[in-house]
XYZ file of N, CA, C and O in Angstrom:
700
model
N 137.472 121.001 123.862
C 138.990 121.098 123.328
C 139.298 121.850 121.898
O 138.396 122.184 121.098
N 140.527 122.111 121.856
C 140.622 123.175 120.708
C 140.433 122.543 119.326
O 139.810 123.215 118.236
N 140.632 121.064 119.144
C 140.123 120.425 117.908
C 138.655 120.382 117.837
O 138.304 120.731 116.622
N 137.683 120.294 118.970
C 136.520 120.366 118.623
C 136.197 121.792 118.378
O 134.741 121.904 117.537
N 136.774 122.613 118.915
C 136.211 124.192 118.471
C 136.345 124.386 117.152
O 135.688 125.164 116.261
N 137.338 123.968 116.586
C 137.961 124.284 115.244
C 137.053 123.301 114.367
O 136.385 124.216 113.142
N 136.556 122.389 114.551
C 135.444 121.793 113.618
C 134.136 122.316 113.792
O 133.581 122.732 112.795
N 133.536 122.501 115.180
C 132.621 123.484 115.085
C 132.412 124.791 114.268
O 131.397 125.204 113.825
N 133.464 125.450 114.126
C 133.919 126.277 113.502
C 134.387 126.251 111.794
O 134.161 127.349 111.298
N 133.876 124.893 111.484
C 134.282 124.520 110.133
C 135.533 125.283 109.376
O 135.706 125.436 108.594
N 136.775 125.325 110.679
C 137.852 125.778 110.344
C 138.910 124.862 109.862
O 139.695 124.363 110.689
N 138.797 124.337 108.370
C 139.873 123.281 107.875
C 141.637 123.430 108.167
O 142.090 122.758 108.839
N 141.746 125.061 107.899
C 142.993 125.259 108.228
C 143.633 124.709 109.487
O 144.814 124.481 109.883
N 142.758 125.484 110.392
C 143.110 124.940 112.165
C 143.327 123.459 112.450
O 144.044 123.084 113.011
N 141.981 123.150 111.623
C 141.849 121.302 111.984
C 143.057 120.669 111.490
O 143.627 120.047 112.210
N 143.745 121.142 110.132
C 144.923 120.688 109.550
C 146.069 120.842 110.514
O 147.049 119.925 110.463
N 146.248 121.993 111.033
C 147.342 122.517 111.683
C 147.409 122.017 113.047
O 148.816 121.027 113.721
N 146.260 121.634 113.837
C 146.305 121.099 115.324
C 146.424 119.535 114.755
O 147.471 118.808 115.454
N 146.154 118.953 113.910
C 146.448 117.437 113.732
C 148.042 117.454 113.474
O 148.394 116.237 113.823
N 148.722 118.372 112.646
C 149.657 118.294 112.105
C 150.704 118.439 113.511
O 151.946 117.740 113.884
N 150.590 118.778 114.524
C 150.682 118.930 116.000
C 150.254 117.760 117.127
O 150.439 118.080 118.413
N 149.768 116.828 116.566
C 149.420 115.717 117.057
C 148.290 115.917 118.040
O 148.009 115.146 118.907
N 147.189 116.730 117.676
C 146.062 116.642 118.323
C 145.377 115.358 118.574
O 145.327 114.849 117.219
N 144.633 114.852 119.613
C 143.892 113.767 119.558
C 142.373 114.104 118.981
O 141.761 114.490 119.276
N 142.207 113.452 117.903
C 140.967 113.457 117.107
C 139.820 112.466 118.074
O 138.677 112.836 117.661
N 140.362 111.892 119.298
C 139.320 111.258 119.981
C 139.228 111.935 121.418
O 138.383 111.100 122.188
N 139.736 112.882 121.660
C 139.458 113.616 122.983
C 138.234 114.021 122.958
O 137.401 114.807 121.945
N 137.566 113.889 124.080
C 136.054 114.610 124.282
C 136.302 116.010 125.019
O 136.969 116.415 125.705
N 135.351 116.649 124.548
C 134.977 117.943 125.388
C 134.191 117.602 126.443
O 133.890 116.715 126.758
N 133.988 118.791 127.208
C 133.397 118.935 128.671
C 131.738 118.186 128.417
O 130.959 117.821 129.418
N 131.088 118.412 127.361
C 129.857 117.824 127.062
C 129.640 115.974 126.794
O 128.773 115.712 126.184
N 130.765 115.412 126.587
C 131.405 114.136 126.335
C 131.141 114.147 124.564
O 130.734 112.975 124.247
N 131.532 114.831 123.946
C 131.016 115.262 122.690
C 132.612 114.887 122.045
O 133.649 115.644 122.535
N 132.970 114.560 120.721
C 134.208 114.545 120.056
C 134.182 115.213 118.367
O 133.053 115.297 118.202
N 135.367 115.378 118.267
C 135.491 116.140 116.962
C 134.559 115.318 115.535
O 134.263 116.080 114.892
N 134.710 113.967 115.696
C 134.062 113.441 114.760
C 132.568 113.386 114.831
O 131.934 113.447 114.086
N 132.110 113.346 115.989
C 130.403 113.734 116.091
C 129.980 114.719 115.798
O 129.240 115.098 115.189
N 130.870 116.143 116.033
C 130.540 117.521 115.607
C 130.463 117.766 114.181
O 129.506 118.106 113.615
N 131.785 116.942 113.778
C 131.402 117.093 112.037
C 130.324 116.351 111.734
O 130.081 116.961 110.273
N 130.320 115.649 111.921
C 128.968 114.609 111.055
C 127.901 115.057 111.622
O 127.041 115.075 110.697
N 127.505 115.679 112.772
C 126.156 116.481 113.212
C 125.802 117.400 112.396
O 124.691 117.597 111.927
N 126.986 118.321 112.191
C 126.890 119.459 111.590
C 127.041 119.418 109.766
O 127.070 120.595 108.944
N 127.512 118.222 109.301
C 127.228 118.014 107.887
C 128.629 118.330 107.738
O 128.705 118.730 106.355
N 129.527 118.607 108.285
C 131.172 119.488 107.880
C 131.722 118.186 107.214
O 132.587 117.822 107.756
N 131.708 117.960 105.725
C 132.562 116.789 105.231
C 133.966 116.864 105.293
O 134.617 115.952 105.160
N 134.141 118.365 104.650
C 135.730 118.532 104.673
C 136.540 118.318 106.182
O 137.395 117.515 106.196
N 135.515 118.649 107.036
C 136.023 118.565 108.346
C 136.200 117.235 108.736
O 137.265 116.458 109.433
N 135.193 116.567 108.578
C 135.045 114.623 108.993
C 136.114 114.252 108.049
O 137.102 113.339 108.665
N 136.511 114.241 107.084
C 137.333 113.796 106.342
C 139.103 114.010 107.049
O 139.739 112.716 106.877
N 139.217 114.899 106.988
C 140.452 115.199 108.188
C 140.485 114.583 109.567
O 141.430 113.840 109.771
N 139.426 114.754 109.949
C 139.406 113.583 111.241
C 139.364 111.971 111.096
O 140.216 111.732 111.989
N 138.533 111.837 109.926
C 138.630 110.158 109.684
C 140.135 110.025 109.146
O 140.788 108.707 109.993
N 140.865 110.823 108.712
C 142.282 110.360 108.265
C 143.224 110.605 109.267
O 144.326 109.842 109.285
N 142.970 111.115 110.662
C 143.763 111.317 111.629
C 143.415 109.929 112.657
O 143.793 110.245 114.166
N 142.651 108.910 112.468
C 142.441 108.185 112.857
C 141.174 108.042 114.142
O 141.383 107.282 115.057
N 140.247 108.951 113.850
C 139.240 109.009 114.799
C 138.695 108.029 114.919
O 138.435 107.036 114.082
N 138.153 107.355 116.280
C 137.229 106.146 116.413
C 135.834 106.293 115.771
O 135.163 107.104 116.288
N 135.469 105.460 114.962
C 134.030 105.461 114.089
C 133.078 105.323 114.785
O 132.043 105.270 114.582
N 133.759 104.588 116.270
C 132.688 103.981 117.207
C 132.640 104.900 118.191
O 131.640 104.774 119.121
N 133.160 105.910 118.115
C 132.811 106.802 119.054
C 131.388 107.385 119.499
O 130.956 107.739 118.430
N 131.126 107.624 120.702
C 129.634 107.874 121.000
C 129.588 109.191 121.475
O 130.344 108.835 122.489
N 128.374 109.308 121.761
C 128.290 110.833 122.917
C 127.620 109.916 124.313
O 126.872 109.375 124.218
N 128.688 110.163 125.126
C 128.358 109.629 126.309
C 126.761 110.287 126.937
O 126.146 109.406 127.913
N 126.775 111.541 126.861
C 125.740 112.254 127.481
C 124.347 112.171 126.762
O 123.392 112.622 127.347
N 124.386 111.777 125.730
C 123.239 111.479 124.723
C 122.684 110.038 124.770
O 122.948 109.295 125.783
N 122.230 109.199 123.825
C 121.730 107.883 123.491
C 122.654 107.502 122.918
O 122.498 106.341 122.224
N 124.166 107.620 122.934
C 125.218 106.906 122.178
C 124.991 106.781 120.823
O 125.300 105.829 120.253
N 124.396 107.783 120.204
C 124.642 107.879 118.642
C 126.103 108.204 118.394
O 127.168 108.576 118.869
N 126.414 107.452 117.314
C 127.731 107.254 116.514
C 127.803 108.487 115.398
O 126.530 109.012 115.265
N 129.064 108.691 114.566
C 128.606 109.752 113.564
C 128.093 109.676 112.697
O 127.643 110.037 112.055
N 127.992 108.232 112.703
C 127.222 107.678 111.027
C 125.755 107.816 111.602
O 125.089 108.129 110.667
N 125.307 107.484 112.721
C 123.896 107.657 113.188
C 123.335 109.327 112.796
O 122.329 109.495 112.359
N 124.686 110.254 113.485
C 123.852 111.539 113.407
C 124.026 112.180 111.979
O 123.112 113.025 111.464
N 125.076 111.588 111.491
C 125.240 111.823 109.904
C 123.763 111.541 109.228
O 122.946 112.154 108.539
N 123.447 110.158 109.476
C 122.068 109.864 108.617
C 120.620 110.765 109.050
O 119.575 110.959 108.485
N 120.835 110.851 110.493
C 119.936 111.602 111.120
C 119.543 112.943 110.402
O 118.350 113.336 110.467
N 120.535 113.818 110.047
C 120.306 114.896 109.620
C 120.085 114.884 108.255
O 120.284 116.023 107.312
N 120.537 113.905 107.304
C 120.215 113.611 106.081
C 121.943 114.171 105.406
O 121.852 115.060 104.328
N 122.887 114.061 106.310
C 124.134 114.756 105.360
C 125.139 113.610 104.658
O 125.679 112.608 105.504
N 124.324 113.559 103.512
C 124.905 112.160 102.981
C 125.717 112.199 102.292
O 126.729 110.732 102.370
N 126.635 113.359 102.034
C 128.430 113.318 102.117
C 128.894 112.784 103.291
O 129.797 112.038 102.919
N 128.615 113.088 104.024
C 129.142 112.735 105.542
C 129.073 110.958 105.770
O 129.728 110.152 106.196
N 127.549 110.514 105.467
C 127.147 109.203 105.582
C 128.048 108.692 104.675
O 128.513 107.540 105.126
N 128.329 108.815 103.454
C 129.352 108.065 102.807
C 130.743 107.927 102.753
O 131.363 106.888 102.628
N 131.264 109.147 103.702
C 133.018 109.235 103.907
C 132.968 108.174 105.474
O 133.983 107.499 105.037
N 131.780 107.943 105.881
C 132.271 107.294 107.138
C 131.746 105.962 106.744
O 132.484 104.749 107.219
N 131.102 105.838 105.798
C 130.780 104.322 105.540
C 132.098 103.902 104.580
O 132.979 102.569 104.652
N 132.592 104.378 103.822
C 133.929 104.206 102.975
C 134.923 103.822 104.317
O 135.905 103.130 103.882
N 134.796 104.709 104.918
C 136.208 104.317 106.209
C 135.781 102.942 107.221
O 136.337 103.065 107.781
N 134.435 102.334 106.642
C 134.380 101.245 107.464
C 133.568 101.593 108.870
O 133.612 100.678 109.456
N 132.520 102.622 108.932
C 132.007 102.568 109.947
C 130.343 101.629 109.944
O 130.125 101.543 108.576
N 130.181 100.889 110.784
C 129.389 100.027 110.759
C 127.932 100.398 110.620
O 127.402 101.536 111.711
N 126.888 100.146 109.522
C 125.588 100.970 109.603
C 124.700 100.095 110.332
O 123.406 100.448 110.792
N 125.153 99.281 111.160
C 124.185 98.456 112.281
C 124.829 98.328 113.611
O 124.416 97.742 114.212
N 125.232 99.591 114.160
C 125.370 99.863 115.549
C 124.123 100.718 115.991
O 123.927 101.707 115.338
N 123.969 100.254 117.095
C 122.397 100.751 117.545
C 122.515 102.070 118.536
O 123.732 101.894 119.032
N 121.760 102.674 118.969
C 121.673 103.895 120.134
C 121.596 102.864 121.213
O 121.147 101.789 121.186
N 121.919 103.664 122.546
C 121.294 103.159 124.018
C 119.846 102.549 123.616
O 119.441 101.930 124.165
N 119.037 103.578 122.896
C 117.808 103.237 122.953
C 117.105 102.321 121.987
O 116.005 102.339 121.502
N 118.454 101.761 121.158
C 118.253 100.828 120.042
C 117.493 101.179 118.914
O 116.984 100.593 118.167
N 117.852 102.155 118.499
C 117.545 102.715 117.309
C 118.618 102.660 116.352
O 119.958 103.069 116.313
N 118.393 102.375 115.078
C 119.697 101.942 114.091
C 119.547 103.391 113.307
O 118.744 103.771 113.034
N 120.922 103.347 112.812
C 121.097 104.589 111.551
C 120.026 104.401 110.216
O 119.537 105.404 109.923
N 119.489 103.331 109.785
C 118.479 103.221 108.898
C 116.920 103.679 109.031
O 116.686 104.282 107.884
N 116.906 103.993 110.095
C 115.580 104.371 110.367
C 115.183 105.669 110.428
O 114.374 105.935 109.573
N 116.113 106.769 110.408
C 115.623 107.852 110.447
C 115.444 108.166 108.904
O 114.730 109.124 108.556
N 116.378 107.967 107.989
C 116.377 108.163 106.670
C 115.243 107.460 106.046
O 114.476 108.154 104.923
N 114.489 106.178 106.476
C 113.293 105.762 106.274
C 112.378 106.634 106.549
O 111.134 107.487 105.754
N 112.127 106.803 107.645
C 110.929 107.738 108.427
C 110.909 109.322 107.487
O 110.051 110.006 107.451
N 112.123 109.906 107.242
C 111.934 111.533 107.011
C 112.208 111.319 105.268
O 112.531 112.548 104.749
N 112.100 109.874 104.506
C 112.448 110.261 103.445
C 113.796 110.481 103.055
O 113.583 111.286 101.984
N 115.031 110.413 103.380
C 116.288 110.853 102.998
C 116.866 110.065 102.035
O 117.608 108.888 102.649
N 116.525 109.594 100.794
C 116.400 108.468 99.896
C 118.117 108.298 99.573
O 118.635 107.247 99.866
N 118.950 109.469 99.508
C 120.589 109.212 99.189
C 121.179 108.446 100.435
O 121.548 107.437 100.225
N 120.908 108.939 101.744
C 121.437 108.515 103.126
C 121.095 106.826 103.126
O 121.329 105.754 103.399
N 119.733 106.635 102.569
C 119.256 105.518 102.298
C 119.929 104.563 101.797
O 120.315 103.038 102.103
N 119.808 104.850 100.696
C 120.821 104.052 99.515
C 122.495 103.720 100.120
O 122.603 102.440 99.777
N 123.145 104.920 100.487
C 124.334 104.312 101.058
C 124.281 103.732 102.204
O 125.229 102.463 102.327
N 123.516 103.298 102.957
C 123.509 102.619 104.156
C 123.028 101.133 103.674
O 123.376 100.300 104.217
N 121.938 100.853 102.986
C 121.539 99.623 102.248
C 122.877 99.083 101.147
O 123.403 98.220 101.557
N 123.697 100.016 100.631
C 124.597 99.744 99.700
C 125.931 98.836 100.744
O 126.693 98.177 100.560
N 125.566 99.581 102.020
C 126.992 99.058 102.807
C 126.292 97.834 103.793
O 126.838 97.479 104.755
N 125.224 97.463 103.458
C 124.780 95.745 104.101
C 124.080 96.183 105.737
O 124.129 95.375 106.189
N 123.539 97.287 105.591
C 122.328 97.805 106.711
C 121.552 96.949 106.567
O 120.683 96.588 105.971
N 121.380 96.345 107.869
C 120.178 94.925 108.246
C 119.055 95.572 107.371
O 118.717 96.706 108.275
N 118.486 95.152 107.242
C 116.761 95.412 106.884
C 115.618 94.741 107.300
O 114.587 94.930 107.361
N 116.212 93.636 108.436
C 115.325 92.954 109.246
C 115.234 93.175 110.815
O 114.904 92.285 111.505
N 116.364 94.171 111.113
C 116.777 93.825 112.585
C 115.419 94.945 113.348
O 114.469 95.518 112.449
N 115.032 94.575 114.623
C 114.048 95.160 115.266
C 114.503 96.002 116.248
O 115.287 95.527 117.050
N 114.303 97.371 116.017
C 114.743 98.793 116.778
C 113.875 98.568 117.902
O 112.725 98.137 117.933
N 114.116 99.876 118.665
C 112.840 100.108 119.708
C 111.346 100.430 119.064
O 110.795 100.163 119.827
N 111.424 100.829 117.740
C 110.105 101.161 117.342
C 109.607 99.980 116.797
O 108.316 99.680 116.638
N 110.506 99.943 115.458
C 109.913 98.672 114.461
C 110.952 98.270 113.709
O 112.064 98.398 113.836
N 110.536 97.239 112.775
C 111.546 96.730 111.927
C 111.464 98.132 110.752
O 110.971 98.876 110.387
N 112.426 98.310 109.734
C 112.495 99.091 108.568
C 111.294 99.172 107.809
O 110.891 100.150 107.237
N 111.132 97.827 107.579
C 109.852 97.658 106.581
C 108.574 98.055 107.377
O 107.977 99.077 106.728
N 108.257 97.805 108.646
C 107.594 98.660 109.460
C 107.636 100.374 109.238
O 106.017 101.027 108.999
N 108.384 100.604 109.445
C 108.758 101.943 109.706
C 108.520 102.908 107.980
O 107.757 103.908 107.977
N 108.456 102.247 106.904
C 108.264 102.327 105.904
C 107.016 102.941 105.346
O 106.536 103.791 104.981
N 106.184 101.683 105.838
C 104.801 101.706 105.898
C 104.218 102.567 106.757
O 103.428 103.409 106.292
N 104.542 102.730 107.816
C 104.040 103.742 108.896
C 104.382 105.455 108.435
O 103.456 105.874 108.145
N 105.482 105.296 107.584
C 105.901 106.859 107.150
C 105.276 106.930 105.827
O 106.072 107.825 105.109
N 104.646 106.336 104.966
C 104.314 106.249 103.653
C 105.038 106.347 102.547
O 105.125 107.265 101.932
N 106.708 105.335 103.084
C 107.510 105.963 102.136
C 107.824 104.559 101.298
O 108.160 103.690 101.460
N 106.955 104.634 99.933
C 107.064 103.538 99.125
C 108.446 103.246 98.756
O 108.636 102.132 98.345
N 109.003 104.127 98.237
C 110.283 104.389 97.540
C 111.487 103.272 98.429
O 111.953 102.726 98.184
N 111.308 103.742 100.198
C 112.040 102.897 101.082
C 111.578 101.327 100.907
O 112.371 100.802 101.248
N 110.405 101.404 101.060
C 109.433 99.955 100.768
C 110.444 98.933 99.707
O 110.686 97.919 100.270
N 110.283 99.793 98.411
C 110.485 98.819 97.598
C 112.002 98.542 97.871
O 112.510 97.595 97.508
N 113.289 99.727 98.367
C 114.402 99.210 98.487
C 114.790 98.282 99.322
O 115.462 97.251 99.118
N 113.818 97.820 100.442
C 113.918 97.132 101.456
C 113.525 95.870 101.134
O 114.457 94.949 101.032
N 112.553 95.999 100.071
C 112.016 94.395 99.648
C 113.344 93.841 98.602
O 113.026 92.689 98.443
N 113.550 94.540 97.791
C 114.823 94.457 96.770
C 115.853 93.809 97.681
O 116.615 93.106 97.067
N 116.275 93.893 99.089
C 117.539 93.544 99.711
C 116.584 92.391 100.698
O 117.266 91.894 101.629
N 115.515 91.847 100.152
C 115.185 90.616 100.970
C 114.572 90.950 102.470
O 114.580 89.925 103.523
N 113.684 91.928 102.626
C 113.517 92.107 104.213
C 112.089 91.368 104.355
O 111.500 91.021 103.541
N 112.313 91.241 105.461
C 111.221 90.027 105.922
C 109.499 90.995 105.950
O 109.481 91.770 107.045
N 108.713 90.757 105.186
C 107.340 91.567 105.679
C 106.463 91.035 106.662
O 105.330 91.275 106.442
N 106.968 89.831 107.170
C 105.992 89.194 107.925
C 106.610 89.475 109.583
O 105.842 88.966 110.556
N 107.446 89.966 109.867
C 108.160 90.506 110.750
C 107.441 91.717 111.644
O 107.145 92.669 111.260
N 106.880 91.316 112.817
C 106.059 92.051 113.880
C 107.060 93.290 114.402
O 108.335 92.996 114.151
N 106.415 94.221 114.412
C 106.946 95.350 115.132
C 107.247 95.179 116.790
O 107.141 94.017 117.188
N 107.738 95.767 117.164
C 108.421 95.960 118.693
C 107.439 95.377 119.682
O 107.803 94.470 120.225
N 106.574 95.771 119.753
C 105.069 95.326 120.360
C 104.570 93.674 120.119
O 103.862 93.154 120.784
N 104.900 93.315 119.077
C 104.665 92.282 118.554
C 103.431 91.922 118.375
O 102.663 90.978 118.535
N 102.458 92.856 118.026
C 101.187 92.835 117.895
C 100.988 92.696 116.302
O 99.992 92.217 116.129
N 101.443 93.852 115.639
C 101.077 94.009 114.355
C 102.230 93.745 113.443
O 103.549 94.116 113.205
N 101.691 92.959 112.251
C 102.750 92.719 110.961
C 102.546 94.176 110.103
O 101.501 94.650 110.370
N 103.616 94.066 109.262
C 103.491 95.453 108.060
C 102.289 95.149 107.186
O 101.773 96.424 107.109
N 101.734 94.077 106.972
C 100.561 93.792 106.085
C 99.627 94.683 106.572
O 98.567 95.324 106.481
N 99.291 94.076 108.026
C 98.312 94.853 108.977
C 98.168 96.005 109.068
O 96.913 96.622 108.848
N 99.182 96.932 108.705
C 99.444 98.210 109.194
C 98.985 98.840 107.975
O 98.370 99.944 107.873
N 99.340 98.107 106.702
C 99.142 98.831 105.635
C 97.562 98.412 105.108
O 97.025 99.335 104.354
N 97.043 97.895 105.701
C 95.468 97.706 105.556
C 94.850 97.934 106.224
O 93.660 98.340 106.099
N 95.210 98.639 107.475
C 94.610 99.284 108.621
C 94.298 100.463 108.184
O 93.206 101.235 108.742
């Protein structure tokens, strides 16, 4: 779509013009992506702000991928300004992908502290079980002590087993 292309080209003037002419911020392109997903995935916070203000669907997912939301993509790529904008617009930090992965996992695994802080402040669950593990388990597995401390400060369950129900975080830490 024209709006999608304008976002991909980070052209704020064209985005503003197209939205003033009632371009649909939720229209998908041939790859089943939308302007909000493109802005979040590329870290284009100015474009994202315009798309959000045009009432883009914050739960919009990519149909051809794994059902990632804009928040998931922004957190995955460490685009903290986009994460902050999306959370301020009330995007849910607890929407999972088709594969069962939550936005909180990648910032823990990749040590994206600012994104993790924003997600936790927005009440991202510290105890949910994704396809991989719990957030605490991921913090230990990826040697992210700062994330572990942040999770425990928010009352994360240190005894919850990982996906295969074999190991607790304590077992992993001592193994």
